[in-house]
Amino acid sequence: MAKLEYSLAAENVLSKFHGVDIMLYVEGEDDVPFWEFLFEKFSSIKVKVQQVGGREEIEKYVSKIKKEVLNAIVAMDSDYSLYCDFYDHKRIIRTYGYSIENTIISSETIRDVVRSVGRVAKKDISLDRFSEWESEFLLRVEELLIWDIHNFLKSLGKPVMGDSCARFLINKKSYKICPKKVEKYISEIGFQVSLEDRDLIKSRWCDHKRTSMDLIRGHFLFSAGLLFATNFIKEIRGASVNLSYGSMFGALMLSFEKTFADSHPHYEHYLYAIQRAVT
């Protein structure tokens, strides 16, 4: 008990040690620049953003805030929490979509990645092409999303979407999702989703003003965006480009920071959540 009390005491003075107003705990490294940017944009307080190493670890900080023994803020992925009666606390902030990727990835930010990494002229990359990719991608993975949410709700423990879209591609050189592969995978997954359950799942996300783009697993979405950007650059330049995860994420963040404004569908969510957390 003495060790725990000392740990809590130390955690509650960490902000003073770092010369900030309050500590902001996040899940992983990628979350740091995202939440740092948003707090700088929507608040005047100084925060030290500290990643703790994943969902299991962040839940420990959530628990301490719930018990009112830790004076800090937690910012975490929503995952499928809109389907749960999750605990609401002003200093526990959740992403609007499944994760931060669902906020930073859009037709506009993917286009900026292609422009910057591929060194492609703006006139050669109409936004319509990126919007078409997004629409087609969402159309082809919606059933997977429904099955993934059902799997979560029923605690079935089946691998549905996962962290990569690779298994569902038309072939190894394509960025397009193959409808037949999706259909086959769903037919062999080991459970069914009734029409009633499908309607309930979709109506829930509509009631919460979410879209399928908001709810797709972040890493799955990221893998699809990375493949599309890589293939698009190759198509324009006539040569392959080595677009790594780190390069892609960095370019997306730069574009997101440049373009994030009140026209973004997630803007009001973060404005409200952060201003609520710091008051």
Coordinates of C-alpha atoms in Angstrom, one line a residue:
M1 CA 0.0 0.0 0.0
A2 CA 2.8 2.4 0.8
K3 CA 4.3 1.9 -2.6
L4 CA 1.0 2.5 -4.3
E5 CA 0.4 5.7 -2.3
Y6 CA 3.9 6.9 -3.2
S7 CA 3.2 6.1 -6.9
L8 CA 0.0 8.1 -6.9
A9 CA 1.7 11.0 -5.1
A10 CA 4.5 11.0 -7.6
E11 CA 2.1 10.9 -10.5
N12 CA 0.1 13.8 -9.2
V13 CA 3.2 16.1 -9.1
L14 CA 4.6 15.0 -12.5
S15 CA 3.1 18.0 -14.1
K16 CA 5.1 20.3 -11.9
F17 CA 8.2 18.3 -12.7
H18 CA 7.7 18.9 -16.4
G19 CA 6.7 22.5 -16.0
V20 CA 3.1 22.1 -17.3
D21 CA -0.4 22.5 -16.0
I22 CA -1.4 18.8 -16.3
M23 CA -0.3 15.4 -17.6
L24 CA -2.0 14.0 -20.6
Y25 CA -1.7 10.2 -20.9
V26 CA -2.2 8.5 -24.3
E27 CA -2.0 4.9 -25.5
G28 CA 0.9 4.9 -28.0
E29 CA 3.6 6.9 -29.8
D30 CA 1.4 7.8 -32.7
D31 CA -1.1 9.4 -30.3
V32 CA 1.4 11.9 -29.0
P33 CA 1.6 14.3 -31.9
F34 CA -2.2 14.0 -32.6
W35 CA -3.3 14.9 -29.1
E36 CA -0.6 17.5 -28.6
F37 CA -1.8 19.3 -31.7
L38 CA -5.4 19.3 -30.6
F39 CA -4.7 20.5 -27.1
E40 CA -2.6 23.4 -28.5
K41 CA -5.4 24.2 -30.9
F42 CA -8.3 24.1 -28.5
S43 CA -6.9 25.1 -25.1
S44 CA -4.4 27.5 -23.6
I45 CA -3.1 25.2 -20.9
K46 CA 0.2 23.4 -21.1
V47 CA 0.2 19.7 -21.2
K48 CA 2.9 17.0 -21.2
V49 CA 1.7 14.2 -23.4
Q50 CA 3.0 10.8 -22.2
Q51 CA 2.4 7.5 -24.0
V52 CA 1.9 4.6 -21.7
G53 CA 2.2 1.6 -24.0
G54 CA -1.2 0.5 -25.1
R55 CA -4.8 -0.1 -24.1
E56 CA -4.2 -2.3 -21.1
E57 CA -1.9 0.4 -19.5
I58 CA -4.1 3.3 -20.3
E59 CA -7.0 1.6 -18.6
K60 CA -5.0 1.8 -15.3
Y61 CA -5.0 5.6 -15.6
V62 CA -8.6 5.6 -16.5
S63 CA -9.4 3.7 -13.3
K64 CA -7.4 6.2 -11.2
I65 CA -9.3 9.1 -12.7
K66 CA -12.6 7.4 -12.1
K67 CA -11.7 7.0 -8.4
E68 CA -10.7 10.7 -8.3
V69 CA -7.2 9.8 -7.0
L70 CA -5.3 11.1 -10.1
N71 CA -5.3 14.6 -11.3
A72 CA -4.6 14.1 -15.0
I73 CA -6.3 13.7 -18.4
V74 CA -6.5 10.5 -20.5
A75 CA -7.1 10.6 -24.3
M76 CA -7.8 7.2 -25.8
D77 CA -9.3 5.4 -28.8
S78 CA -13.0 5.0 -28.8
D79 CA -12.9 1.6 -30.5
Y80 CA -16.5 0.4 -30.5
S81 CA -17.4 2.2 -27.2
L82 CA -20.5 3.8 -28.8
Y83 CA -22.0 0.3 -28.5
C84 CA -21.3 0.2 -24.8
D85 CA -22.5 2.1 -21.7
F86 CA -19.0 3.5 -21.2
Y87 CA -18.1 5.7 -18.2
D88 CA -18.3 9.4 -18.9
H89 CA -15.8 11.6 -17.2
K90 CA -14.7 15.0 -18.5
R91 CA -11.0 14.1 -18.1
I92 CA -11.4 10.9 -20.1
I93 CA -11.5 11.9 -23.7
R94 CA -12.2 9.5 -26.6
T95 CA -11.6 9.8 -30.3
Y96 CA -14.6 10.6 -32.5
G97 CA -14.1 7.5 -34.6
Y98 CA -12.5 4.1 -33.8
S99 CA -9.1 5.7 -33.4
I100 CA -7.0 8.7 -34.4
E101 CA -6.5 7.3 -37.9
N102 CA -10.2 7.7 -38.6
T103 CA -9.8 11.5 -37.9
I104 CA -6.6 12.1 -39.8
I105 CA -7.3 10.0 -42.9
S106 CA -9.5 11.5 -45.6
S107 CA -9.5 12.0 -49.3
E108 CA -7.8 15.4 -48.8
T109 CA -5.0 14.1 -46.5
I110 CA -4.3 11.1 -48.7
R111 CA -4.0 13.5 -51.7
D112 CA -1.5 15.6 -49.8
V113 CA 0.5 12.5 -49.1
V114 CA 0.7 11.7 -52.8
R115 CA 1.6 15.3 -53.6
S116 CA 4.4 15.5 -51.0
V117 CA 5.9 12.0 -51.0
G118 CA 5.4 11.4 -54.7
R119 CA 6.4 14.9 -55.7
V120 CA 3.3 15.1 -57.9
A121 CA 1.9 18.3 -59.4
K122 CA -1.5 19.3 -58.0
K123 CA -3.0 19.5 -61.5
D124 CA -2.3 15.8 -61.9
I125 CA -4.3 14.7 -58.9
S126 CA -7.9 15.6 -58.9
L127 CA -9.6 15.2 -55.5
D128 CA -12.4 13.3 -57.3
R129 CA -10.0 10.3 -57.8
F130 CA -9.4 10.1 -54.0
S131 CA -13.1 10.5 -53.2
E132 CA -13.9 7.7 -55.6
W133 CA -11.3 5.4 -53.9
E134 CA -12.8 6.2 -50.5
S135 CA -16.4 5.5 -51.6
E136 CA -15.5 2.2 -53.3
F137 CA -13.4 1.1 -50.4
L138 CA -16.2 1.8 -47.9
L139 CA -18.8 0.1 -50.0
R140 CA -16.7 -3.1 -50.2
V141 CA -15.8 -3.3 -46.5
E142 CA -19.1 -2.4 -44.9
E143 CA -20.2 -6.0 -44.5
L144 CA -16.8 -6.7 -42.8
L145 CA -17.4 -3.8 -40.5
I146 CA -20.9 -5.1 -39.5
W147 CA -19.5 -8.5 -38.8
D148 CA -16.6 -7.0 -36.8
I149 CA -18.9 -5.0 -34.6
H150 CA -21.2 -8.1 -34.1
N151 CA -18.2 -10.1 -33.2
F152 CA -17.3 -7.5 -30.6
L153 CA -20.8 -7.2 -29.2
K154 CA -21.2 -11.0 -28.8
S155 CA -17.6 -11.5 -27.6
L156 CA -17.1 -14.2 -30.2
G157 CA -13.3 -13.7 -30.4
K158 CA -13.1 -14.3 -34.1
P159 CA -10.6 -12.4 -36.3
V160 CA -12.7 -10.3 -38.7
M161 CA -11.1 -7.0 -40.0
G162 CA -7.7 -7.2 -38.2
D163 CA -5.0 -4.6 -38.6
S164 CA -4.5 -5.0 -42.4
C165 CA -6.6 -5.2 -45.5
A166 CA -4.0 -7.3 -47.3
R167 CA -6.0 -10.6 -47.2
F168 CA -8.9 -9.0 -49.0
L169 CA -7.1 -7.4 -51.9
I170 CA -7.8 -8.5 -55.5
N171 CA -4.1 -9.5 -55.7
K172 CA -0.7 -8.5 -54.2
K173 CA -0.2 -5.7 -56.6
S174 CA -3.6 -4.1 -56.2
Y175 CA -5.0 -1.6 -53.7
K176 CA -8.6 -2.6 -54.3
I177 CA -10.7 -4.8 -52.1
C178 CA -12.1 -7.9 -53.8
P179 CA -15.8 -8.4 -53.0
K180 CA -15.6 -12.1 -53.7
K181 CA -12.8 -12.5 -51.1
V182 CA -14.9 -10.6 -48.5
E183 CA -17.9 -12.6 -49.2
K184 CA -16.0 -15.9 -49.0
Y185 CA -14.3 -14.8 -45.7
I186 CA -17.6 -13.9 -44.1
S187 CA -19.2 -17.2 -45.2
E188 CA -16.4 -19.2 -43.5
I189 CA -16.0 -17.1 -40.4
G190 CA -18.1 -19.3 -38.2
F191 CA -21.1 -17.1 -37.3
Q192 CA -23.9 -15.3 -39.0
V193 CA -25.4 -11.8 -38.4
S194 CA -29.2 -11.7 -38.7
L195 CA -31.0 -8.9 -40.6
E196 CA -32.3 -7.6 -37.3
D197 CA -28.8 -7.4 -35.8
R198 CA -27.4 -5.8 -39.0
D199 CA -30.1 -3.1 -38.8
L200 CA -29.4 -2.5 -35.1
I201 CA -25.7 -2.1 -35.7
K202 CA -26.2 0.3 -38.6
S203 CA -28.9 2.3 -36.8
R204 CA -26.7 2.7 -33.8
W205 CA -23.9 4.3 -35.7
C206 CA -26.4 6.5 -37.6
D207 CA -28.0 7.6 -34.4
H208 CA -24.6 8.7 -33.1
K209 CA -23.9 10.5 -36.4
R210 CA -21.1 8.2 -37.3
T211 CA -20.2 6.7 -40.7
S212 CA -18.5 3.5 -41.7
M213 CA -15.4 5.6 -42.3
D214 CA -15.5 6.6 -38.7
L215 CA -15.9 3.1 -37.3
I216 CA -13.4 1.0 -39.4
R217 CA -10.5 -0.2 -37.4
G218 CA -7.8 2.5 -37.7
H219 CA -4.9 0.2 -38.7
F220 CA -7.1 -1.5 -41.3
L221 CA -8.0 1.9 -42.7
F222 CA -4.4 3.1 -42.6
S223 CA -3.2 0.0 -44.5
A224 CA -5.7 0.7 -47.2
G225 CA -4.7 4.3 -47.5
L226 CA -1.1 3.4 -47.7
L227 CA -1.6 0.9 -50.5
F228 CA -3.7 3.4 -52.5
A229 CA -1.2 6.2 -52.1
T230 CA 1.7 3.9 -53.1
N231 CA -0.2 2.6 -56.2
F232 CA -1.3 6.1 -57.2
I233 CA 2.2 7.5 -57.0
K234 CA 3.5 4.6 -59.1
E235 CA 0.7 5.2 -61.7
I236 CA 1.6 8.9 -62.0
R237 CA 5.4 8.6 -61.9
G238 CA 5.8 5.3 -63.7
A239 CA 8.1 4.0 -60.9
S240 CA 7.6 2.4 -57.5
V241 CA 8.0 4.4 -54.3
N242 CA 9.0 3.0 -50.9
L243 CA 6.3 4.6 -48.7
S244 CA 6.9 3.4 -45.2
Y245 CA 4.4 3.4 -42.3
G246 CA 6.4 6.2 -40.6
S247 CA 6.6 8.4 -43.8
M248 CA 2.9 7.9 -44.4
F249 CA 1.9 8.8 -40.9
G250 CA 4.2 11.8 -40.8
A251 CA 2.8 13.1 -44.1
L252 CA -0.8 12.5 -42.9
M253 CA -0.2 14.4 -39.7
L254 CA 1.3 17.4 -41.5
S255 CA -1.7 17.5 -43.8
F256 CA -4.2 17.1 -41.0
E257 CA -2.6 19.9 -39.0
K258 CA -2.7 22.2 -42.0
T259 CA -6.3 21.5 -43.0
F260 CA -8.1 20.7 -39.8
A261 CA -10.9 23.3 -39.4
D262 CA -14.5 23.7 -38.5
S263 CA -15.5 22.1 -41.8
H264 CA -14.1 18.8 -40.6
P265 CA -16.9 16.4 -39.4
H266 CA -15.0 15.7 -36.1
Y267 CA -14.1 19.2 -35.3
E268 CA -16.9 20.0 -32.8
H269 CA -16.3 16.7 -31.0
Y270 CA -12.7 17.6 -30.1
L271 CA -13.4 21.2 -29.4
Y272 CA -16.1 20.3 -26.9
A273 CA -14.2 17.4 -25.3
I274 CA -10.9 19.3 -24.8
Q275 CA -12.5 22.5 -23.5
R276 CA -14.6 20.4 -21.1
A277 CA -11.5 18.5 -19.9
V278 CA -9.5 21.7 -19.0
T279 CA -12.3 23.6 -17.2

